[in-house]
Structure formats: structure tokens, C-alpha cells
mmCIF file of C-alpha atoms in Angstrom:
data_model
loop_
_atom_site.group_PDB
_atom_site.id
_atom_site.type_symbol
_atom_site.label_atom_id
_atom_site.label_comp_id
_atom_site.label_asym_id
_atom_site.label_seq_id
_atom_site.Cartn_x
_atom_site.Cartn_y
_atom_site.Cartn_z
ATOM 1 C CA UNK I 198 131.282 43.031 142.587
ATOM 2 C CA UNK I 199 134.439 41.825 141.203
ATOM 3 C CA UNK I 200 136.357 43.376 138.751
ATOM 4 C CA UNK I 201 138.430 40.812 137.386
ATOM 5 C CA UNK I 202 138.207 40.110 133.526
ATOM 6 C CA UNK I 203 137.381 36.771 132.023
ATOM 7 C CA UNK I 204 137.389 35.678 128.357
ATOM 8 C CA UNK I 205 134.339 35.010 126.212
ATOM 9 C CA UNK I 206 133.686 34.544 122.402
ATOM 10 C CA UNK I 207 131.584 37.673 121.321
ATOM 11 C CA UNK I 208 130.049 38.025 117.815
ATOM 12 C CA UNK I 209 129.641 41.615 116.455
ATOM 13 C CA UNK I 210 128.929 43.291 113.586
ATOM 14 C CA UNK I 211 129.845 46.726 112.131
ATOM 15 C CA UNK I 212 127.078 48.240 110.181
ATOM 16 C CA UNK I 213 126.011 46.065 107.109
ATOM 17 C CA UNK I 214 128.944 44.118 107.580
ATOM 18 C CA UNK I 215 129.460 40.564 107.722
ATOM 19 C CA UNK I 216 129.402 39.217 111.372
ATOM 20 C CA UNK I 217 132.561 38.837 113.240
ATOM 21 C CA UNK I 218 133.695 36.446 116.074
ATOM 22 C CA UNK I 219 136.599 37.395 118.403
ATOM 23 C CA UNK I 220 137.852 36.457 121.818
ATOM 24 C CA UNK I 221 137.401 39.512 124.400
ATOM 25 C CA UNK I 222 137.743 40.202 128.008
ATOM 26 C CA UNK I 223 134.688 40.948 130.090
ATOM 27 C CA UNK I 224 134.008 41.548 133.488
ATOM 28 C CA UNK I 225 130.993 40.525 135.542
ATOM 29 C CA UNK I 226 129.327 43.556 135.361
ATOM 30 C CA UNK I 227 128.958 43.473 131.455
ATOM 31 C CA UNK I 228 126.908 40.018 131.794
ATOM 32 C CA UNK I 229 123.060 40.433 131.327
ATOM 33 C CA UNK I 230 120.547 40.091 134.334
ATOM 34 C CA UNK I 231 120.200 36.746 136.385
ATOM 35 C CA UNK I 232 119.968 35.112 139.544
ATOM 36 C CA UNK I 233 122.980 32.748 139.412
ATOM 37 C CA UNK I 234 126.364 33.459 138.017
ATOM 38 C CA UNK I 235 128.113 30.080 136.980
ATOM 39 C CA UNK I 236 132.127 29.500 136.548
ATOM 40 C CA UNK I 237 131.818 27.703 133.267
ATOM 41 C CA UNK I 238 133.985 24.308 133.069
ATOM 42 C CA UNK I 239 132.504 23.181 129.592
ATOM 43 C CA UNK I 240 130.384 23.979 126.849
ATOM 44 C CA UNK I 241 129.728 22.218 123.616
ATOM 45 C CA UNK I 242 129.274 23.220 119.936
ATOM 46 C CA UNK I 243 125.932 22.413 118.518
ATOM 47 C CA UNK I 244 124.346 23.619 114.963
ATOM 48 C CA UNK I 245 122.542 26.334 116.438
ATOM 49 C CA UNK I 246 125.878 27.628 118.025
ATOM 50 C CA UNK I 247 127.204 27.779 114.754
ATOM 51 C CA UNK I 248 124.110 29.761 113.200
ATOM 52 C CA UNK I 249 124.792 32.105 116.191
ATOM 53 C CA UNK I 250 128.659 32.442 115.444
ATOM 54 C CA UNK I 251 127.518 33.900 112.056
ATOM 55 C CA UNK I 252 124.708 35.950 113.500
ATOM 56 C CA UNK I 253 121.823 34.138 111.772
ATOM 57 C CA UNK I 254 118.655 36.285 112.715
ATOM 58 C CA UNK I 255 116.572 33.246 113.320
ATOM 59 C CA UNK I 256 118.777 32.511 116.230
ATOM 60 C CA UNK I 257 120.315 35.965 117.376
ATOM 61 C CA UNK I 258 118.196 38.639 118.572
ATOM 62 C CA UNK I 259 120.764 41.189 119.009
ATOM 63 C CA UNK I 260 124.179 42.039 118.827
ATOM 64 C CA UNK I 261 126.747 41.715 120.635
ATOM 65 C CA UNK I 262 126.290 38.076 121.591
ATOM 66 C CA UNK I 263 127.949 35.240 123.131
ATOM 67 C CA UNK I 264 126.777 31.796 121.464
ATOM 68 C CA UNK I 265 126.881 28.585 123.703
ATOM 69 C CA UNK I 266 123.307 26.964 124.073
ATOM 70 C CA UNK I 267 124.304 24.861 126.928
ATOM 71 C CA UNK I 268 126.971 24.780 129.718
ATOM 72 C CA UNK I 269 128.193 23.045 133.012
ATOM 73 C CA UNK I 270 130.009 24.466 135.893
ATOM 74 C CA UNK I 271 129.576 25.674 139.294
ATOM 75 C CA UNK I 272 127.984 28.517 141.264
ATOM 76 C CA UNK I 273 130.354 31.527 142.141
ATOM 77 C CA UNK I 274 127.386 33.905 142.903
ATOM 78 C CA UNK I 275 123.584 33.296 143.834
ATOM 79 C CA UNK I 276 120.787 35.400 144.888
ATOM 80 C CA UNK I 277 118.348 32.839 145.664
ATOM 81 C CA UNK I 278 118.493 30.093 148.120
ATOM 82 C CA UNK I 279 117.871 27.207 145.822
ATOM 83 C CA UNK I 280 121.542 27.693 144.998
ATOM 84 C CA UNK I 281 124.794 28.274 146.794
ATOM 85 C CA UNK I 282 128.274 28.674 145.935
ATOM 86 C CA UNK I 283 130.096 25.694 144.775
ATOM 87 C CA UNK I 284 126.759 23.926 143.717
ATOM 88 C CA UNK I 285 127.634 21.824 140.658
ATOM 89 C CA UNK I 286 124.943 23.071 137.946
ATOM 90 C CA UNK I 287 124.410 22.865 134.114
ATOM 91 C CA UNK I 288 122.228 24.924 131.941
ATOM 92 C CA UNK I 289 120.539 23.776 128.794
ATOM 93 C CA UNK I 290 118.127 25.433 126.622
ATOM 94 C CA UNK I 291 115.487 28.456 127.188
ATOM 95 C CA UNK I 292 117.350 31.497 125.660
ATOM 96 C CA UNK I 293 120.474 30.820 126.815
ATOM 97 C CA UNK I 294 122.723 31.105 124.007
ATOM 98 C CA UNK I 295 120.304 32.667 121.571
ATOM 99 C CA UNK I 296 118.088 35.396 122.944
ATOM 100 C CA UNK I 297 120.685 35.843 125.961
ATOM 101 C CA UNK I 298 124.305 35.316 125.977
ATOM 102 C CA UNK I 299 125.660 31.699 126.586
ATOM 103 C CA UNK I 300 128.309 29.468 127.531
ATOM 104 C CA UNK I 301 131.302 30.787 125.341
ATOM 105 C CA UNK I 302 132.167 32.598 128.294
ATOM 106 C CA UNK I 303 134.449 31.590 131.468
ATOM 107 C CA UNK I 304 131.590 33.174 133.276
ATOM 108 C CA UNK I 305 127.462 33.196 132.817
ATOM 109 C CA UNK I 306 124.875 34.868 134.534
ATOM 110 C CA UNK I 307 121.304 33.153 134.162
ATOM 111 C CA UNK I 308 117.616 33.234 135.950
ATOM 112 C CA UNK I 309 117.498 30.609 138.710
ATOM 113 C CA UNK I 310 114.661 28.945 136.654
ATOM 114 C CA UNK I 311 117.333 27.997 134.024
ATOM 115 C CA UNK I 312 119.956 26.346 136.468
ATOM 116 C CA UNK I 313 119.534 22.421 136.810
ATOM 117 C CA UNK I 314 121.660 20.902 139.562
ATOM 118 C CA UNK I 315 124.286 18.679 137.948
ATOM 119 C CA UNK I 316 123.617 15.133 138.914
ATOM 120 C CA UNK I 317 126.427 13.895 141.070
ATOM 121 C CA UNK I 318 127.167 10.696 138.981
ATOM 122 C CA UNK I 319 128.187 13.173 136.171
ATOM 123 C CA UNK I 320 131.262 15.439 135.808
ATOM 124 C CA UNK I 321 130.811 18.398 134.469
ATOM 125 C CA UNK I 322 132.737 17.126 130.917
ATOM 126 C CA UNK I 323 130.297 14.162 130.941
ATOM 127 C CA UNK I 324 127.353 16.392 131.204
ATOM 128 C CA UNK I 325 128.634 18.502 128.425
ATOM 129 C CA UNK I 326 129.155 15.170 126.416
ATOM 130 C CA UNK I 327 125.340 14.957 126.698
ATOM 131 C CA UNK I 328 124.666 18.972 126.610
ATOM 132 C CA UNK I 329 121.660 20.179 124.576
ATOM 133 C CA UNK I 330 122.518 17.172 121.979
ATOM 134 C CA UNK I 331 121.912 14.509 124.474
ATOM 135 C CA UNK I 332 119.083 16.122 126.478
ATOM 136 C CA UNK I 333 117.225 16.269 122.680
ATOM 137 C CA UNK I 334 118.321 12.678 121.790
ATOM 138 C CA UNK I 335 116.753 11.424 125.258
ATOM 139 C CA UNK I 336 113.600 13.057 124.512
ATOM 140 C CA UNK I 337 113.386 11.429 121.306
ATOM 141 C CA UNK I 338 113.848 8.096 122.794
ATOM 142 C CA UNK I 339 111.628 9.082 125.556
ATOM 143 C CA UNK I 340 108.828 9.963 123.327
ATOM 144 C CA UNK I 341 109.416 6.433 121.326
ATOM 145 C CA UNK I 342 109.054 4.848 124.722
ATOM 146 C CA UNK I 343 106.162 6.368 125.797
ATOM 147 C CA UNK I 344 104.267 5.605 122.471
ATOM 148 C CA UNK I 345 104.524 2.291 123.278
ATOM 149 C CA UNK I 346 107.231 1.108 121.074
ATOM 150 C CA UNK I 347 108.763 -2.061 122.382
ATOM 151 C CA UNK I 348 112.500 -3.228 121.386
ATOM 152 C CA UNK I 349 110.344 -6.443 119.691
ATOM 153 C CA UNK I 350 108.197 -3.920 117.300
ATOM 154 C CA UNK I 351 111.190 -3.857 114.479
ATOM 155 C CA UNK I 352 113.960 -1.891 113.573
ATOM 156 C CA UNK I 353 114.594 2.017 114.914
ATOM 157 C CA UNK I 354 116.126 4.391 112.147
ATOM 158 C CA UNK I 355 118.519 7.435 113.454
ATOM 159 C CA UNK I 356 119.431 9.757 110.767
ATOM 160 C CA UNK I 357 122.456 11.871 111.164
ATOM 161 C CA UNK I 358 124.062 9.444 113.158
ATOM 162 C CA UNK I 359 127.488 10.922 113.121
ATOM 163 C CA UNK I 360 126.187 14.107 114.705
ATOM 164 C CA UNK I 361 125.633 14.952 118.251
ATOM 165 C CA UNK I 362 121.925 13.810 118.589
ATOM 166 C CA UNK I 363 122.222 10.971 116.008
ATOM 167 C CA UNK I 364 125.015 9.462 117.812
ATOM 168 C CA UNK I 365 123.449 10.051 121.407
ATOM 169 C CA UNK I 366 120.408 8.537 120.013
ATOM 170 C CA UNK I 367 122.213 5.551 118.864
ATOM 171 C CA UNK I 368 123.715 4.721 122.020
ATOM 172 C CA UNK I 369 120.635 5.307 124.110
ATOM 173 C CA UNK I 370 118.147 3.203 121.918
ATOM 174 C CA UNK I 371 120.935 0.322 121.913
ATOM 175 C CA UNK I 372 121.539 0.530 125.548
ATOM 176 C CA UNK I 373 117.440 -0.224 125.740
ATOM 177 C CA UNK I 374 117.817 -2.928 123.291
ATOM 178 C CA UNK I 375 116.174 -1.710 120.366
ATOM 179 C CA UNK I 376 117.559 -2.950 116.934
ATOM 180 C CA UNK I 377 119.134 0.330 115.798
ATOM 181 C CA UNK I 378 119.705 1.407 112.145
ATOM 182 C CA UNK I 379 122.097 4.188 111.409
ATOM 183 C CA UNK I 380 122.016 6.594 108.479
ATOM 184 C CA UNK I 381 124.966 8.400 107.784
ATOM 185 C CA UNK I 382 126.773 9.791 104.531
ATOM 186 C CA UNK I 383 129.947 8.980 106.159
ATOM 187 C CA UNK I 384 130.661 5.556 105.785
ATOM 188 C CA UNK I 385 134.310 5.912 107.085
ATOM 189 C CA UNK I 386 132.325 6.193 110.491
ATOM 190 C CA UNK I 387 130.916 2.695 110.433
ATOM 191 C CA UNK I 388 133.133 1.248 113.179
ATOM 192 C CA UNK I 389 132.301 3.647 115.506
ATOM 193 C CA UNK I 390 128.574 3.608 114.651
ATOM 194 C CA UNK I 391 128.785 -0.257 115.392
ATOM 195 C CA UNK I 392 130.638 0.262 118.563
ATOM 196 C CA UNK I 393 127.757 2.519 119.630
ATOM 197 C CA UNK I 394 125.318 -0.109 119.172
ATOM 198 C CA UNK I 395 124.048 0.245 115.679
ATOM 199 C CA UNK I 396 123.253 -3.009 114.169
ATOM 200 C CA UNK I 397 123.256 -1.973 110.708
ATOM 201 C CA UNK I 398 124.348 1.079 108.589
ATOM 202 C CA UNK I 399 122.493 2.749 105.476
ATOM 203 C CA UNK I 400 123.062 5.691 103.278
ATOM 204 C CA UNK I 401 121.248 8.857 103.267
ATOM 205 C CA UNK I 402 119.784 7.516 99.875
ATOM 206 C CA UNK I 403 118.115 5.010 101.610
ATOM 207 C CA UNK I 404 115.835 7.448 103.449
ATOM 208 C CA UNK I 405 115.397 10.012 100.658
ATOM 209 C CA UNK I 406 112.706 8.948 98.554
ATOM 210 C CA UNK I 407 111.471 11.681 95.763
ATOM 211 C CA UNK I 408 108.763 9.491 94.098
ATOM 212 C CA UNK I 409 105.235 10.614 94.312
ATOM 213 C CA UNK I 410 104.047 7.546 96.310
ATOM 214 C CA UNK I 411 101.958 8.492 99.195
ATOM 215 C CA UNK I 412 102.978 5.175 101.338
ATOM 216 C CA UNK I 413 106.059 2.980 101.087
ATOM 217 C CA UNK I 414 106.992 -0.036 102.220
ATOM 218 C CA UNK I 415 107.205 -0.401 105.982
ATOM 219 C CA UNK I 416 110.271 -0.546 107.511
ATOM 220 C CA UNK I 417 110.571 1.042 110.805
ATOM 221 C CA UNK I 418 108.759 0.754 113.959
ATOM 222 C CA UNK I 419 110.204 4.328 114.877
ATOM 223 C CA UNK I 420 112.665 6.793 113.935
ATOM 224 C CA UNK I 421 114.804 9.635 115.232
ATOM 225 C CA UNK I 422 115.159 12.487 112.444
ATOM 226 C CA UNK I 423 117.724 15.149 112.999
ATOM 227 C CA UNK I 424 117.360 16.261 109.331
ATOM 228 C CA UNK I 425 113.865 17.205 108.247
ATOM 229 C CA UNK I 426 112.581 18.035 104.585
ATOM 230 C CA UNK I 427 112.322 15.103 102.351
ATOM 231 C CA UNK I 428 114.277 12.725 104.581
ATOM 232 C CA UNK I 429 111.381 13.281 107.344
ATOM 233 C CA UNK I 430 108.755 13.185 104.644
ATOM 234 C CA UNK I 431 110.482 9.296 103.601
ATOM 235 C CA UNK I 432 110.531 8.318 107.323
ATOM 236 C CA UNK I 433 106.737 9.097 107.736
ATOM 237 C CA UNK I 434 105.663 7.217 104.654
ATOM 238 C CA UNK I 435 107.791 4.021 105.342
ATOM 239 C CA UNK I 436 106.875 3.820 109.138
ATOM 240 C CA UNK I 437 104.811 0.446 110.447
ATOM 241 C CA UNK I 438 101.398 0.737 111.665
ATOM 242 C CA UNK I 439 101.128 2.716 114.855
ATOM 243 C CA UNK I 440 104.648 3.753 114.861
ATOM 244 C CA UNK I 441 106.260 6.865 115.883
ATOM 245 C CA UNK I 442 109.077 9.456 114.273
ATOM 246 C CA UNK I 443 110.404 11.906 116.379
ATOM 247 C CA UNK I 444 111.626 15.127 114.491
ATOM 248 C CA UNK I 445 114.016 17.418 116.024
ATOM 249 C CA UNK I 446 116.327 19.107 113.295
ATOM 250 C CA UNK I 447 116.181 20.706 109.826
ATOM 251 C CA UNK I 448 119.696 20.517 108.188
ATOM 252 C CA UNK I 449 117.940 19.080 105.044
ATOM 253 C CA UNK I 450 115.114 21.729 105.034
ATOM 254 C CA UNK I 451 112.340 23.212 107.010
ATOM 255 C CA UNK I 452 109.427 21.883 104.600
ATOM 256 C CA UNK I 453 107.424 18.427 104.793
ATOM 257 C CA UNK I 454 106.323 17.349 101.259
ATOM 258 C CA UNK I 455 103.806 14.978 102.240
ATOM 259 C CA UNK I 456 100.133 13.789 102.248
ATOM 260 C CA UNK I 457 98.097 12.966 105.497
ATOM 261 C CA UNK I 458 97.957 9.305 104.316
ATOM 262 C CA UNK I 459 100.678 8.039 106.658
ATOM 263 C CA UNK I 460 98.840 9.493 109.724
ATOM 264 C CA UNK I 461 95.297 8.585 108.612
ATOM 265 C CA UNK I 462 96.017 4.983 106.794
ATOM 266 C CA UNK I 463 99.163 3.650 109.329
ATOM 267 C CA UNK I 464 98.343 5.655 112.071
ATOM 268 C CA UNK I 465 101.980 7.127 112.169
ATOM 269 C CA UNK I 466 102.442 9.285 115.035
ATOM 270 C CA UNK I 467 105.048 12.577 114.382
ATOM 271 C CA UNK I 468 106.444 13.634 117.632
ATOM 272 C CA UNK I 469 107.795 17.105 117.803
ATOM 273 C CA UNK I 470 111.126 17.306 120.220
ATOM 274 C CA UNK I 471 111.496 21.161 121.440
ATOM 275 C CA UNK I 472 114.618 21.573 123.685
ATOM 276 C CA UNK I 473 114.792 25.216 124.482
ATOM 277 C CA UNK I 474 110.997 25.412 126.094
ATOM 278 C CA UNK I 475 111.077 21.854 127.930
ATOM 279 C CA UNK I 476 109.164 22.360 131.179
ATOM 280 C CA UNK I 477 111.235 21.678 134.295
ATOM 281 C CA UNK I 478 109.483 18.691 135.228
ATOM 282 C CA UNK I 479 110.109 16.859 132.203
ATOM 283 C CA UNK I 480 113.790 18.471 131.670
ATOM 284 C CA UNK I 481 114.595 17.358 135.250
ATOM 285 C CA UNK I 482 112.984 13.785 134.710
ATOM 286 C CA UNK I 483 115.477 13.448 131.267
ATOM 287 C CA UNK I 484 118.660 14.447 133.473
ATOM 288 C CA UNK I 485 117.752 11.812 135.675
ATOM 289 C CA UNK I 486 117.413 9.175 133.274
ATOM 290 C CA UNK I 487 120.742 10.221 131.266
ATOM 291 C CA UNK I 488 122.798 10.118 134.699
ATOM 292 C CA UNK I 489 121.057 7.118 135.920
ATOM 293 C CA UNK I 490 119.185 4.157 134.007
ATOM 294 C CA UNK I 491 120.381 5.764 130.658
ATOM 295 C CA UNK I 492 123.974 6.600 131.481
ATOM 296 C CA UNK I 493 126.011 6.239 128.238
ATOM 297 C CA UNK I 494 128.552 8.665 128.624
ATOM 298 C CA UNK I 495 131.463 6.068 129.241
ATOM 299 C CA UNK I 496 130.215 5.002 125.576
ATOM 300 C CA UNK I 497 130.092 8.188 124.134
ATOM 301 C CA UNK I 498 133.679 9.353 125.120
ATOM 302 C CA UNK I 499 135.155 7.941 122.205
ATOM 303 C CA UNK I 500 132.904 10.588 120.337
ATOM 304 C CA UNK I 501 134.043 13.688 122.355
ATOM 305 C CA UNK I 502 137.048 15.789 121.500
ATOM 306 C CA UNK I 503 137.670 19.426 123.362
ATOM 307 C CA UNK I 504 138.809 23.062 121.954
ATOM 308 C CA UNK I 505 139.410 26.230 123.250
ATOM 309 C CA UNK I 506 137.932 29.370 122.505
ATOM 310 C CA UNK I 507 140.192 30.528 119.776
ATOM 311 C CA UNK I 508 139.554 27.457 117.738
ATOM 312 C CA UNK I 509 135.682 27.484 117.897
ATOM 313 C CA UNK I 510 135.713 29.426 114.499
ATOM 314 C CA UNK I 511 137.268 26.810 112.521
ATOM 315 C CA UNK I 512 134.897 24.056 114.206
ATOM 316 C CA UNK I 513 131.769 26.060 113.182
ATOM 317 C CA UNK I 514 133.006 26.441 109.669
ATOM 318 C CA UNK I 515 133.778 22.389 109.404
ATOM 319 C CA UNK I 516 130.410 21.912 111.129
ATOM 320 C CA UNK I 517 128.552 24.311 108.969
ATOM 321 C CA UNK I 518 129.974 22.150 105.890
ATOM 322 C CA UNK I 519 128.925 18.962 107.441
ATOM 323 C CA UNK I 520 132.555 17.831 108.300
ATOM 324 C CA UNK I 521 132.250 17.501 112.007
ATOM 325 C CA UNK I 522 131.076 14.153 113.593
ATOM 326 C CA UNK I 523 130.407 13.545 117.654
ATOM 327 C CA UNK I 524 130.588 15.960 120.195
ATOM 328 C CA UNK I 525 132.835 18.712 120.259
ATOM 329 C CA UNK I 526 133.379 20.029 123.932
ATOM 330 C CA UNK I 527 134.383 23.954 124.196
ATOM 331 C CA UNK I 528 136.239 24.935 127.309
ATOM 332 C CA UNK I 529 136.215 28.565 128.164
ATOM 333 C CA UNK I 530 139.597 29.343 127.914
ATOM 334 C CA UNK I 531 142.491 30.643 125.607
ATOM 335 C CA UNK I 532 145.210 28.547 124.273
#
């Protein structure tokens, strides 16, 4: 086995002190067990990664830890027939970057069952412009479609529209001819959201009703919610008959202040979206769509910017403060 060193971003904690992150030089022998070693070309920064960088106990199971819940690259070592050296691949979900070391490393070792052949129509950069955020957004759109919500049913609202999941959901829905309403607290990005395909932009306060009304006037045929909490409750109370609300985030809270009336009087469906444990069949279907009929990578390019490992820390703090937008791509190099 090679003894060459490579850079990785490692989270550690000494005693009861605050967790720290630092770039360290690792060797392949230090990587966790697995069947496939991947040379990482790109990873990305997601909210879960920001929490992992602070050793959040709901994300990181043990320290030391390498964050990064997705990556794209090529195989450099394989113990299984399914993958050969040089194969372009990607990894999203499972325990990658949470229970197991993740993509903020120039090399990763993972179980073969976690590895997805990267579609030839996607470069590694494009694959990570999507990343876990795009995979999640596509699952939301897929759920809305499979609930029978056609574009002519009315507006579809997307919360957190300047974030990774939200912005990609806007682009995907627009490509599929839905009328998209983007929700954001960052009006300075209005032009960007319109270019992605949003028909109109509204503020966070428009989907954050704190009244005790059990139902609100019907507004949406469907929704993609990345926020949770009272925002999700507001969307459910204001979704039209037989509508569908997909939920994939909790930055606004992990409780749902709601009665059952949206479900039993309007027949609204709340569809939970989980990316980490998505079965392989649906996982492959989503990547086929993102690399084919649903490919919006070119439209998303203005949202993407690259950072190196030594820039991750400042980007994490900006993300936790709600100051980031779009997609932040992480290259496992040191500037």
C-alpha cells in the first residue's frame, strides 16, 4: 500500500474543549475500511457539513472526523469487480461524512455499495454542483411529479431558494414547466432566481404565518420546503386540495406546530425526503435524470464557486450565519 501523504480536513477535540478543524497530512493506511479508494476531485459544502465541522453530536459519531457528505472523482484502488482503476464515480449519502470519514480529503475509502458510476455526461465539477443538494432537490421534484401534480395545477413554492437545495429545485421545476415561486430573505439575489426560472419572488414572512388558523387560503399546488418549523406548517395550511409538500430541512426548527386539518380536509400529502439512505434503485434513477432529461448543470454554473481546504472554515461560519448562497465546491487541495 502506498505511503504517500495527502491533505485532509480533520475535526478533533481535546478533552471538553471546543472542536477544532485543521488540515493534516494522512496516508492511505489511516483511511477507514472499504472496498474502493477514490481520488477526490471535488466535494461540496452542505449545511450538514457545516455542523460536522463543529462536531455536532447529531451528525458526527466519533472524533477525529473528516467531513464532506459527497464527492466526485476516479477509482484508484478497487477490491471488487464492479469498479476498476480509472472509473469515474461519485458518492453521496449513506454514512459518508457523518458516521464515516467523508470527502474533504484527497483520497477516500468507502464500501462499494456507496459508490455510483458517474454518468459520462457529467464532469466531476458538474456532479458536485448537484452533489447531495441536487440529489435532494431532484427527489423533491420527483415526489411532486409522482403525486400527480402537473404544471397546470398552479404555483409551486420553494423555500430557502438561494440555498443549495432550494436553488436547484427552482431550476429543475422551471425546466419541467412548473410555475415557480421562490422564497428568500435575500432580495439582492432576485435577478439570479429569476434567471434560474422563478416566476416571482416573495419574502420569508409570506410563508411564516403565526396565527392560530387551522387552515389558510389555498395558494400552492405543491411545495419544496428546506426550512421546517413554522414555515413548513404554514405551507401545509396553505397548500391546495390534494397538493403535495416535500420536506427536507430543519434550519427553521424541528417541530411542526400543526393540526391534522390540512391532511383530512384538503388531502394534502407531506412527503419526507431522505437522501442518506435512499435505496440504490431510486438513487440511480435520480442520477440518470440529473444527467439526462433533467440536466440543469449549465444553468446552475453561476451559482457555483470553488474553495480549497484552507478556506472551508470561513465558509462554514458564513453558512451557519445564513450568509452563503448557491453551491460551494470544495477541492481537496491547499492554496
